[in-house]
Amino acid sequence: MKHLIPFLKSPPRVNVVRLDGAIATKRGGLNDQAIAPAIERAFRKGKPTAVALSINSPGGSPVQSSLIAARIRRLADEKGIPVYAFVEDVAASGGYWLACAADKIYVDRSSIVGSIGVISAGFGFDQLIAKHGIERRVYTAGGSKSQLDPFKPEQDEDVARLKSLQDEVHVSFIHHVKTSRGDRLPEEADVFDGTFWTGQTSIELGLADAIGHLMPTMKELHGKKTRFAVFGPKKPFFGRFGAQILDGVMTSVEERGLWARYGL
């Protein structure tokens, strides 16, 4: 009824977007296509006073991290709505990229924050197949088409090319962090070498702003009567009945490895 009485002011509303999981294009991963509708609704529904990002991610795809963060920042600027990030267990690598889309970053004292770097990993099977008498046959058009083939001996020029690509992505990551954090980053602190820290130390390094949990911090900033609405990706209809179990099994080992890097 309050909306029918113009002189009664509605209580503040904070719309919460959950950014949870490894960042990947594959089904079930956190990616722009999956989370975009939730982000759009969070900035448009109910005339929010602020948007809060609840982040728990060990990282993943740099492109999807960039797309999601850019969407959040674009909507925040268009609507003039402040954005606050709240880190749960971890905001590392791409997860921290997402956190930097916010105007302020809050952490738990024991949160894991940082890992501003780029990593590629794989296995080499050339000696294994040679030991078992297996012959690798590859036919390509283009001299570099089979570079970094795990069944061929590693080539120095292939590794150099990969590191060059990683350096370019790393520069983009550093630029994003510096643009977001500005003069909150101490000039003498080297925080871009892939190291990660606890939430308390991340504040001292300028990577986060304060210790704080989502609901009490938002109520402290916007009032005790602040209302909350949570937005997240909708599960596909068949996914609710187990149709995605196979996908989950296939990707769980890879995602488990991302979380394990941070002791989780």
mmCIF file with all atom_site columns, N, CA, C and O in Angstrom, residues 184-233:
data_model
loop_
_atom_site.group_PDB
_atom_site.id
_atom_site.type_symbol
_atom_site.label_atom_id
_atom_site.label_alt_id
_atom_site.label_comp_id
_atom_site.label_asym_id
_atom_site.label_entity_id
_atom_site.label_seq_id
_atom_site.pdbx_PDB_ins_code
_atom_site.Cartn_x
_atom_site.Cartn_y
_atom_site.Cartn_z
_atom_site.occupancy
_atom_site.B_iso_or_equiv
_atom_site.pdbx_formal_charge
_atom_site.auth_seq_id
_atom_site.auth_comp_id
_atom_site.auth_asym_id
_atom_site.auth_atom_id
_atom_site.pdbx_PDB_model_num
ATOM 1   N N  . ARG A 1 184 ? 44.143 3.677   -3.863  1.00 0.00 ? 184 ARG A N  1
ATOM 2   C CA . ARG A 1 184 ? 44.071 2.806   -2.691  1.00 0.00 ? 184 ARG A CA 1
ATOM 3   C C  . ARG A 1 184 ? 45.179 1.751   -2.714  1.00 0.00 ? 184 ARG A C  1
ATOM 4   O O  . ARG A 1 184 ? 45.448 1.102   -1.707  1.00 0.00 ? 184 ARG A O  1
ATOM 5   N N  . LEU A 1 185 ? 45.822 1.582   -3.871  1.00 0.00 ? 185 LEU A N  1
ATOM 6   C CA . LEU A 1 185 ? 46.947 0.657   -3.977  1.00 0.00 ? 185 LEU A CA 1
ATOM 7   C C  . LEU A 1 185 ? 48.234 1.390   -3.615  1.00 0.00 ? 185 LEU A C  1
ATOM 8   O O  . LEU A 1 185 ? 48.601 2.369   -4.276  1.00 0.00 ? 185 LEU A O  1
ATOM 9   N N  . PRO A 1 186 ? 48.940 0.961   -2.578  1.00 0.00 ? 186 PRO A N  1
ATOM 10  C CA . PRO A 1 186 ? 50.207 1.607   -2.235  1.00 0.00 ? 186 PRO A CA 1
ATOM 11  C C  . PRO A 1 186 ? 51.208 1.467   -3.382  1.00 0.00 ? 186 PRO A C  1
ATOM 12  O O  . PRO A 1 186 ? 51.301 0.410   -4.010  1.00 0.00 ? 186 PRO A O  1
ATOM 13  N N  . GLU A 1 187 ? 51.927 2.535   -3.670  1.00 0.00 ? 187 GLU A N  1
ATOM 14  C CA . GLU A 1 187 ? 52.866 2.517   -4.788  1.00 0.00 ? 187 GLU A CA 1
ATOM 15  C C  . GLU A 1 187 ? 53.962 1.478   -4.600  1.00 0.00 ? 187 GLU A C  1
ATOM 16  O O  . GLU A 1 187 ? 54.443 0.889   -5.560  1.00 0.00 ? 187 GLU A O  1
ATOM 17  N N  . GLU A 1 188 ? 54.367 1.243   -3.365  1.00 0.00 ? 188 GLU A N  1
ATOM 18  C CA . GLU A 1 188 ? 55.484 0.342   -3.124  1.00 0.00 ? 188 GLU A CA 1
ATOM 19  C C  . GLU A 1 188 ? 55.074 -1.130  -3.088  1.00 0.00 ? 188 GLU A C  1
ATOM 20  O O  . GLU A 1 188 ? 55.922 -2.009  -3.082  1.00 0.00 ? 188 GLU A O  1
ATOM 21  N N  . ALA A 1 189 ? 53.779 -1.410  -3.064  1.00 0.00 ? 189 ALA A N  1
ATOM 22  C CA . ALA A 1 189 ? 53.316 -2.797  -2.939  1.00 0.00 ? 189 ALA A CA 1
ATOM 23  C C  . ALA A 1 189 ? 53.253 -3.471  -4.310  1.00 0.00 ? 189 ALA A C  1
ATOM 24  O O  . ALA A 1 189 ? 52.656 -2.937  -5.250  1.00 0.00 ? 189 ALA A O  1
ATOM 25  N N  . ASP A 1 190 ? 53.872 -4.641  -4.416  1.00 0.00 ? 190 ASP A N  1
ATOM 26  C CA . ASP A 1 190 ? 53.802 -5.429  -5.644  1.00 0.00 ? 190 ASP A CA 1
ATOM 27  C C  . ASP A 1 190 ? 52.761 -6.523  -5.440  1.00 0.00 ? 190 ASP A C  1
ATOM 28  O O  . ASP A 1 190 ? 53.040 -7.547  -4.813  1.00 0.00 ? 190 ASP A O  1
ATOM 29  N N  . VAL A 1 191 ? 51.579 -6.280  -5.942  1.00 0.00 ? 191 VAL A N  1
ATOM 30  C CA . VAL A 1 191 ? 50.472 -7.216  -5.710  1.00 0.00 ? 191 VAL A CA 1
ATOM 31  C C  . VAL A 1 191 ? 50.066 -7.957  -6.980  1.00 0.00 ? 191 VAL A C  1
ATOM 32  O O  . VAL A 1 191 ? 49.035 -8.621  -7.011  1.00 0.00 ? 191 VAL A O  1
ATOM 33  N N  . PHE A 1 192 ? 50.889 -7.863  -8.020  1.00 0.00 ? 192 PHE A N  1
ATOM 34  C CA . PHE A 1 192 ? 50.496 -8.397  -9.323  1.00 0.00 ? 192 PHE A CA 1
ATOM 35  C C  . PHE A 1 192 ? 51.297 -9.630  -9.747  1.00 0.00 ? 192 PHE A C  1
ATOM 36  O O  . PHE A 1 192 ? 51.369 -9.950  -10.935 1.00 0.00 ? 192 PHE A O  1
ATOM 37  N N  . ASP A 1 193 ? 51.910 -10.326 -8.788  1.00 0.00 ? 193 ASP A N  1
ATOM 38  C CA . ASP A 1 193 ? 52.757 -11.466 -9.142  1.00 0.00 ? 193 ASP A CA 1
ATOM 39  C C  . ASP A 1 193 ? 52.062 -12.808 -8.948  1.00 0.00 ? 193 ASP A C  1
ATOM 40  O O  . ASP A 1 193 ? 52.700 -13.862 -9.000  1.00 0.00 ? 193 ASP A O  1
ATOM 41  N N  . GLY A 1 194 ? 50.750 -12.798 -8.724  1.00 0.00 ? 194 GLY A N  1
ATOM 42  C CA . GLY A 1 194 ? 50.004 -14.041 -8.564  1.00 0.00 ? 194 GLY A CA 1
ATOM 43  C C  . GLY A 1 194 ? 49.844 -14.512 -7.134  1.00 0.00 ? 194 GLY A C  1
ATOM 44  O O  . GLY A 1 194 ? 49.183 -15.514 -6.881  1.00 0.00 ? 194 GLY A O  1
ATOM 45  N N  . THR A 1 195 ? 50.433 -13.769 -6.175  1.00 0.00 ? 195 THR A N  1
ATOM 46  C CA . THR A 1 195 ? 50.298 -14.136 -4.764  1.00 0.00 ? 195 THR A CA 1
ATOM 47  C C  . THR A 1 195 ? 48.868 -13.880 -4.286  1.00 0.00 ? 195 THR A C  1
ATOM 48  O O  . THR A 1 195 ? 48.201 -12.972 -4.772  1.00 0.00 ? 195 THR A O  1
ATOM 49  N N  . PHE A 1 196 ? 48.408 -14.669 -3.315  1.00 0.00 ? 196 PHE A N  1
ATOM 50  C CA . PHE A 1 196 ? 47.105 -14.402 -2.700  1.00 0.00 ? 196 PHE A CA 1
ATOM 51  C C  . PHE A 1 196 ? 47.282 -14.277 -1.194  1.00 0.00 ? 196 PHE A C  1
ATOM 52  O O  . PHE A 1 196 ? 48.229 -14.803 -0.614  1.00 0.00 ? 196 PHE A O  1
ATOM 53  N N  . TRP A 1 197 ? 46.361 -13.555 -0.564  1.00 0.00 ? 197 TRP A N  1
ATOM 54  C CA . TRP A 1 197 ? 46.481 -13.210 0.850   1.00 0.00 ? 197 TRP A CA 1
ATOM 55  C C  . TRP A 1 197 ? 45.154 -13.425 1.570   1.00 0.00 ? 197 TRP A C  1
ATOM 56  O O  . TRP A 1 197 ? 44.117 -13.623 0.950   1.00 0.00 ? 197 TRP A O  1
ATOM 57  N N  . THR A 1 198 ? 45.193 -13.337 2.898   1.00 0.00 ? 198 THR A N  1
ATOM 58  C CA . THR A 1 198 ? 43.962 -13.338 3.685   1.00 0.00 ? 198 THR A CA 1
ATOM 59  C C  . THR A 1 198 ? 43.259 -11.992 3.531   1.00 0.00 ? 198 THR A C  1
ATOM 60  O O  . THR A 1 198 ? 43.854 -10.999 3.089   1.00 0.00 ? 198 THR A O  1
ATOM 61  N N  . GLY A 1 199 ? 42.000 -11.961 3.918   1.00 0.00 ? 199 GLY A N  1
ATOM 62  C CA . GLY A 1 199 ? 41.246 -10.719 3.817   1.00 0.00 ? 199 GLY A CA 1
ATOM 63  C C  . GLY A 1 199 ? 41.877 -9.578  4.587   1.00 0.00 ? 199 GLY A C  1
ATOM 64  O O  . GLY A 1 199 ? 41.943 -8.446  4.100   1.00 0.00 ? 199 GLY A O  1
ATOM 65  N N  . GLN A 1 200 ? 42.360 -9.849  5.790   1.00 0.00 ? 200 GLN A N  1
ATOM 66  C CA . GLN A 1 200 ? 42.965 -8.802  6.605   1.00 0.00 ? 200 GLN A CA 1
ATOM 67  C C  . GLN A 1 200 ? 44.173 -8.196  5.904   1.00 0.00 ? 200 GLN A C  1
ATOM 68  O O  . GLN A 1 200 ? 44.324 -6.977  5.825   1.00 0.00 ? 200 GLN A O  1
ATOM 69  N N  . THR A 1 201 ? 45.046 -9.032  5.365   1.00 0.00 ? 201 THR A N  1
ATOM 70  C CA . THR A 1 201 ? 46.234 -8.526  4.679   1.00 0.00 ? 201 THR A CA 1
ATOM 71  C C  . THR A 1 201 ? 45.858 -7.812  3.383   1.00 0.00 ? 201 THR A C  1
ATOM 72  O O  . THR A 1 201 ? 46.505 -6.829  3.001   1.00 0.00 ? 201 THR A O  1
ATOM 73  N N  . SER A 1 202 ? 44.822 -8.286  2.710   1.00 0.00 ? 202 SER A N  1
ATOM 74  C CA . SER A 1 202 ? 44.412 -7.644  1.454   1.00 0.00 ? 202 SER A CA 1
ATOM 75  C C  . SER A 1 202 ? 43.974 -6.194  1.678   1.00 0.00 ? 202 SER A C  1
ATOM 76  O O  . SER A 1 202 ? 44.149 -5.347  0.797   1.00 0.00 ? 202 SER A O  1
ATOM 77  N N  . ILE A 1 203 ? 43.439 -5.911  2.854   1.00 0.00 ? 203 ILE A N  1
ATOM 78  C CA . ILE A 1 203 ? 43.081 -4.524  3.188   1.00 0.00 ? 203 ILE A CA 1
ATOM 79  C C  . ILE A 1 203 ? 44.338 -3.678  3.320   1.00 0.00 ? 203 ILE A C  1
ATOM 80  O O  . ILE A 1 203 ? 44.419 -2.556  2.792   1.00 0.00 ? 203 ILE A O  1
ATOM 81  N N  . GLU A 1 204 ? 45.328 -4.218  4.009   1.00 0.00 ? 204 GLU A N  1
ATOM 82  C CA . GLU A 1 204 ? 46.586 -3.503  4.186   1.00 0.00 ? 204 GLU A CA 1
ATOM 83  C C  . GLU A 1 204 ? 47.282 -3.229  2.853   1.00 0.00 ? 204 GLU A C  1
ATOM 84  O O  . GLU A 1 204 ? 47.974 -2.218  2.698   1.00 0.00 ? 204 GLU A O  1
ATOM 85  N N  . LEU A 1 205 ? 47.064 -4.114  1.869   1.00 0.00 ? 205 LEU A N  1
ATOM 86  C CA . LEU A 1 205 ? 47.683 -3.964  0.553   1.00 0.00 ? 205 LEU A CA 1
ATOM 87  C C  . LEU A 1 205 ? 46.845 -3.120  -0.403  1.00 0.00 ? 205 LEU A C  1
ATOM 88  O O  . LEU A 1 205 ? 47.248 -2.891  -1.543  1.00 0.00 ? 205 LEU A O  1
ATOM 89  N N  . GLY A 1 206 ? 45.675 -2.690  0.043   1.00 0.00 ? 206 GLY A N  1
ATOM 90  C CA . GLY A 1 206 ? 44.824 -1.868  -0.803  1.00 0.00 ? 206 GLY A CA 1
ATOM 91  C C  . GLY A 1 206 ? 43.949 -2.638  -1.769  1.00 0.00 ? 206 GLY A C  1
ATOM 92  O O  . GLY A 1 206 ? 43.267 -2.051  -2.607  1.00 0.00 ? 206 GLY A O  1
ATOM 93  N N  . LEU A 1 207 ? 43.933 -3.975  -1.653  1.00 0.00 ? 207 LEU A N  1
ATOM 94  C CA . LEU A 1 207 ? 43.103 -4.785  -2.547  1.00 0.00 ? 207 LEU A CA 1
ATOM 95  C C  . LEU A 1 207 ? 41.656 -4.849  -2.082  1.00 0.00 ? 207 LEU A C  1
ATOM 96  O O  . LEU A 1 207 ? 40.763 -5.204  -2.865  1.00 0.00 ? 207 LEU A O  1
ATOM 97  N N  . ALA A 1 208 ? 41.406 -4.561  -0.834  1.00 0.00 ? 208 ALA A N  1
ATOM 98  C CA . ALA A 1 208 ? 40.057 -4.526  -0.271  1.00 0.00 ? 208 ALA A CA 1
ATOM 99  C C  . ALA A 1 208 ? 39.948 -3.315  0.650   1.00 0.00 ? 208 ALA A C  1
ATOM 100 O O  . ALA A 1 208 ? 40.963 -2.704  1.003   1.00 0.00 ? 208 ALA A O  1
ATOM 101 N N  . ASP A 1 209 ? 38.720 -2.992  1.035   1.00 0.00 ? 209 ASP A N  1
ATOM 102 C CA . ASP A 1 209 ? 38.501 -1.759  1.795   1.00 0.00 ? 209 ASP A CA 1
ATOM 103 C C  . ASP A 1 209 ? 38.267 -1.973  3.279   1.00 0.00 ? 209 ASP A C  1
ATOM 104 O O  . ASP A 1 209 ? 38.713 -1.163  4.098   1.00 0.00 ? 209 ASP A O  1
ATOM 105 N N  . ALA A 1 210 ? 37.568 -3.048  3.640   1.00 0.00 ? 210 ALA A N  1
ATOM 106 C CA . ALA A 1 210 ? 37.228 -3.213  5.055   1.00 0.00 ? 210 ALA A CA 1
ATOM 107 C C  . ALA A 1 210 ? 36.743 -4.630  5.316   1.00 0.00 ? 210 ALA A C  1
ATOM 108 O O  . ALA A 1 210 ? 36.383 -5.368  4.394   1.00 0.00 ? 210 ALA A O  1
ATOM 109 N N  . ILE A 1 211 ? 36.734 -5.000  6.592   1.00 0.00 ? 211 ILE A N  1
ATOM 110 C CA . ILE A 1 211 ? 36.102 -6.244  7.029   1.00 0.00 ? 211 ILE A CA 1
ATOM 111 C C  . ILE A 1 211 ? 34.604 -5.982  7.107   1.00 0.00 ? 211 ILE A C  1
ATOM 112 O O  . ILE A 1 211 ? 34.167 -4.977  7.682   1.00 0.00 ? 211 ILE A O  1
ATOM 113 N N  . GLY A 1 212 ? 33.818 -6.879  6.549   1.00 0.00 ? 212 GLY A N  1
ATOM 114 C CA . GLY A 1 212 ? 32.378 -6.685  6.619   1.00 0.00 ? 212 GLY A CA 1
ATOM 115 C C  . GLY A 1 212 ? 31.620 -7.799  5.935   1.00 0.00 ? 212 GLY A C  1
ATOM 116 O O  . GLY A 1 212 ? 32.063 -8.323  4.912   1.00 0.00 ? 212 GLY A O  1
ATOM 117 N N  . HIS A 1 213 ? 30.461 -8.149  6.514   1.00 0.00 ? 213 HIS A N  1
ATOM 118 C CA . HIS A 1 213 ? 29.566 -9.135  5.919   1.00 0.00 ? 213 HIS A CA 1
ATOM 119 C C  . HIS A 1 213 ? 28.361 -8.400  5.329   1.00 0.00 ? 213 HIS A C  1
ATOM 120 O O  . HIS A 1 213 ? 28.013 -7.307  5.768   1.00 0.00 ? 213 HIS A O  1
ATOM 121 N N  . LEU A 1 214 ? 27.740 -9.033  4.358   1.00 0.00 ? 214 LEU A N  1
ATOM 122 C CA . LEU A 1 214 ? 26.788 -8.336  3.488   1.00 0.00 ? 214 LEU A CA 1
ATOM 123 C C  . LEU A 1 214 ? 25.631 -7.666  4.230   1.00 0.00 ? 214 LEU A C  1
ATOM 124 O O  . LEU A 1 214 ? 25.492 -6.438  4.172   1.00 0.00 ? 214 LEU A O  1
ATOM 125 N N  . MET A 1 215 ? 24.802 -8.419  4.886   1.00 0.00 ? 215 MET A N  1
ATOM 126 C CA . MET A 1 215 ? 23.580 -7.838  5.463   1.00 0.00 ? 215 MET A CA 1
ATOM 127 C C  . MET A 1 215 ? 23.860 -6.804  6.553   1.00 0.00 ? 215 MET A C  1
ATOM 128 O O  . MET A 1 215 ? 23.317 -5.685  6.494   1.00 0.00 ? 215 MET A O  1
ATOM 129 N N  . PRO A 1 216 ? 24.697 -7.105  7.540   1.00 0.00 ? 216 PRO A N  1
ATOM 130 C CA . PRO A 1 216 ? 24.927 -6.079  8.561   1.00 0.00 ? 216 PRO A CA 1
ATOM 131 C C  . PRO A 1 216 ? 25.610 -4.824  8.013   1.00 0.00 ? 216 PRO A C  1
ATOM 132 O O  . PRO A 1 216 ? 25.305 -3.711  8.453   1.00 0.00 ? 216 PRO A O  1
ATOM 133 N N  . THR A 1 217 ? 26.505 -4.985  7.046   1.00 0.00 ? 217 THR A N  1
ATOM 134 C CA . THR A 1 217 ? 27.178 -3.817  6.480   1.00 0.00 ? 217 THR A CA 1
ATOM 135 C C  . THR A 1 217 ? 26.211 -2.957  5.695   1.00 0.00 ? 217 THR A C  1
ATOM 136 O O  . THR A 1 217 ? 26.221 -1.719  5.798   1.00 0.00 ? 217 THR A O  1
ATOM 137 N N  . MET A 1 218 ? 25.354 -3.571  4.900   1.00 0.00 ? 218 MET A N  1
ATOM 138 C CA . MET A 1 218 ? 24.382 -2.808  4.127   1.00 0.00 ? 218 MET A CA 1
ATOM 139 C C  . MET A 1 218 ? 23.369 -2.110  5.033   1.00 0.00 ? 218 MET A C  1
ATOM 140 O O  . MET A 1 218 ? 22.944 -0.980  4.772   1.00 0.00 ? 218 MET A O  1
ATOM 141 N N  . LYS A 1 219 ? 22.982 -2.756  6.126   1.00 0.00 ? 219 LYS A N  1
ATOM 142 C CA . LYS A 1 219 ? 22.070 -2.114  7.073   1.00 0.00 ? 219 LYS A CA 1
ATOM 143 C C  . LYS A 1 219 ? 22.753 -0.966  7.803   1.00 0.00 ? 219 LYS A C  1
ATOM 144 O O  . LYS A 1 219 ? 22.118 0.053   8.109   1.00 0.00 ? 219 LYS A O  1
ATOM 145 N N  . GLU A 1 220 ? 24.036 -1.121  8.060   1.00 0.00 ? 220 GLU A N  1
ATOM 146 C CA . GLU A 1 220 ? 24.785 -0.045  8.703   1.00 0.00 ? 220 GLU A CA 1
ATOM 147 C C  . GLU A 1 220 ? 24.883 1.168   7.789   1.00 0.00 ? 220 GLU A C  1
ATOM 148 O O  . GLU A 1 220 ? 24.806 2.312   8.246   1.00 0.00 ? 220 GLU A O  1
ATOM 149 N N  . LEU A 1 221 ? 25.034 0.904   6.471   1.00 0.00 ? 221 LEU A N  1
ATOM 150 C CA . LEU A 1 221 ? 25.182 2.001   5.514   1.00 0.00 ? 221 LEU A CA 1
ATOM 151 C C  . LEU A 1 221 ? 23.853 2.626   5.110   1.00 0.00 ? 221 LEU A C  1
ATOM 152 O O  . LEU A 1 221 ? 23.777 3.833   4.879   1.00 0.00 ? 221 LEU A O  1
ATOM 153 N N  . HIS A 1 222 ? 22.801 1.806   5.017   1.00 0.00 ? 222 HIS A N  1
ATOM 154 C CA . HIS A 1 222 ? 21.538 2.280   4.442   1.00 0.00 ? 222 HIS A CA 1
ATOM 155 C C  . HIS A 1 222 ? 20.357 2.251   5.397   1.00 0.00 ? 222 HIS A C  1
ATOM 156 O O  . HIS A 1 222 ? 19.261 2.678   5.029   1.00 0.00 ? 222 HIS A O  1
ATOM 157 N N  . GLY A 1 223 ? 20.557 1.759   6.605   1.00 0.00 ? 223 GLY A N  1
ATOM 158 C CA . GLY A 1 223 ? 19.479 1.770   7.576   1.00 0.00 ? 223 GLY A CA 1
ATOM 159 C C  . GLY A 1 223 ? 19.010 0.392   7.982   1.00 0.00 ? 223 GLY A C  1
ATOM 160 O O  . GLY A 1 223 ? 19.104 -0.566  7.204   1.00 0.00 ? 223 GLY A O  1
ATOM 161 N N  . LYS A 1 224 ? 18.521 0.287   9.193   1.00 0.00 ? 224 LYS A N  1
ATOM 162 C CA . LYS A 1 224 ? 18.104 -1.001  9.743   1.00 0.00 ? 224 LYS A CA 1
ATOM 163 C C  . LYS A 1 224 ? 16.920 -1.614  9.007   1.00 0.00 ? 224 LYS A C  1
ATOM 164 O O  . LYS A 1 224 ? 16.692 -2.824  9.073   1.00 0.00 ? 224 LYS A O  1
ATOM 165 N N  . LYS A 1 225 ? 16.135 -0.769  8.317   1.00 0.00 ? 225 LYS A N  1
ATOM 166 C CA . LYS A 1 225 ? 14.953 -1.273  7.621   1.00 0.00 ? 225 LYS A CA 1
ATOM 167 C C  . LYS A 1 225 ? 15.249 -1.686  6.178   1.00 0.00 ? 225 LYS A C  1
ATOM 168 O O  . LYS A 1 225 ? 14.326 -1.960  5.401   1.00 0.00 ? 225 LYS A O  1
ATOM 169 N N  . THR A 1 226 ? 16.512 -1.734  5.817   1.00 0.00 ? 226 THR A N  1
ATOM 170 C CA . THR A 1 226 ? 16.899 -2.110  4.454   1.00 0.00 ? 226 THR A CA 1
ATOM 171 C C  . THR A 1 226 ? 16.350 -3.492  4.099   1.00 0.00 ? 226 THR A C  1
ATOM 172 O O  . THR A 1 226 ? 16.461 -4.438  4.867   1.00 0.00 ? 226 THR A O  1
ATOM 173 N N  . ARG A 1 227 ? 15.752 -3.564  2.915   1.00 0.00 ? 227 ARG A N  1
ATOM 174 C CA . ARG A 1 227 ? 15.229 -4.842  2.412   1.00 0.00 ? 227 ARG A CA 1
ATOM 175 C C  . ARG A 1 227 ? 16.230 -5.432  1.429   1.00 0.00 ? 227 ARG A C  1
ATOM 176 O O  . ARG A 1 227 ? 16.992 -4.712  0.789   1.00 0.00 ? 227 ARG A O  1
ATOM 177 N N  . PHE A 1 228 ? 16.177 -6.756  1.270   1.00 0.00 ? 228 PHE A N  1
ATOM 178 C CA . PHE A 1 228 ? 17.116 -7.446  0.386   1.00 0.00 ? 228 PHE A CA 1
ATOM 179 C C  . PHE A 1 228 ? 16.362 -8.343  -0.585  1.00 0.00 ? 228 PHE A C  1
ATOM 180 O O  . PHE A 1 228 ? 15.353 -8.949  -0.240  1.00 0.00 ? 228 PHE A O  1
ATOM 181 N N  . ALA A 1 229 ? 16.860 -8.407  -1.805  1.00 0.00 ? 229 ALA A N  1
ATOM 182 C CA . ALA A 1 229 ? 16.359 -9.356  -2.801  1.00 0.00 ? 229 ALA A CA 1
ATOM 183 C C  . ALA A 1 229 ? 17.571 -9.986  -3.476  1.00 0.00 ? 229 ALA A C  1
ATOM 184 O O  . ALA A 1 229 ? 18.526 -9.291  -3.825  1.00 0.00 ? 229 ALA A O  1
ATOM 185 N N  . VAL A 1 230 ? 17.544 -11.305 -3.626  1.00 0.00 ? 230 VAL A N  1
ATOM 186 C CA . VAL A 1 230 ? 18.692 -12.040 -4.150  1.00 0.00 ? 230 VAL A CA 1
ATOM 187 C C  . VAL A 1 230 ? 18.417 -12.487 -5.575  1.00 0.00 ? 230 VAL A C  1
ATOM 188 O O  . VAL A 1 230 ? 17.339 -13.008 -5.893  1.00 0.00 ? 230 VAL A O  1
ATOM 189 N N  . PHE A 1 231 ? 19.422 -12.285 -6.443  1.00 0.00 ? 231 PHE A N  1
ATOM 190 C CA . PHE A 1 231 ? 19.304 -12.657 -7.854  1.00 0.00 ? 231 PHE A CA 1
ATOM 191 C C  . PHE A 1 231 ? 20.458 -13.579 -8.234  1.00 0.00 ? 231 PHE A C  1
ATOM 192 O O  . PHE A 1 231 ? 21.603 -13.361 -7.839  1.00 0.00 ? 231 PHE A O  1
ATOM 193 N N  . GLY A 1 232 ? 20.144 -14.603 -9.009  1.00 0.00 ? 232 GLY A N  1
ATOM 194 C CA . GLY A 1 232 ? 21.174 -15.522 -9.473  1.00 0.00 ? 232 GLY A CA 1
ATOM 195 C C  . GLY A 1 232 ? 20.719 -16.199 -10.746 1.00 0.00 ? 232 GLY A C  1
ATOM 196 O O  . GLY A 1 232 ? 19.575 -16.016 -11.183 1.00 0.00 ? 232 GLY A O  1
ATOM 197 N N  . PRO A 1 233 ? 21.579 -16.991 -11.388 1.00 0.00 ? 233 PRO A N  1
ATOM 198 C CA . PRO A 1 233 ? 21.196 -17.664 -12.635 1.00 0.00 ? 233 PRO A CA 1
ATOM 199 C C  . PRO A 1 233 ? 20.100 -18.681 -12.397 1.00 0.00 ? 233 PRO A C  1
ATOM 200 O O  . PRO A 1 233 ? 20.084 -19.375 -11.375 1.00 0.00 ? 233 PRO A O  1
#
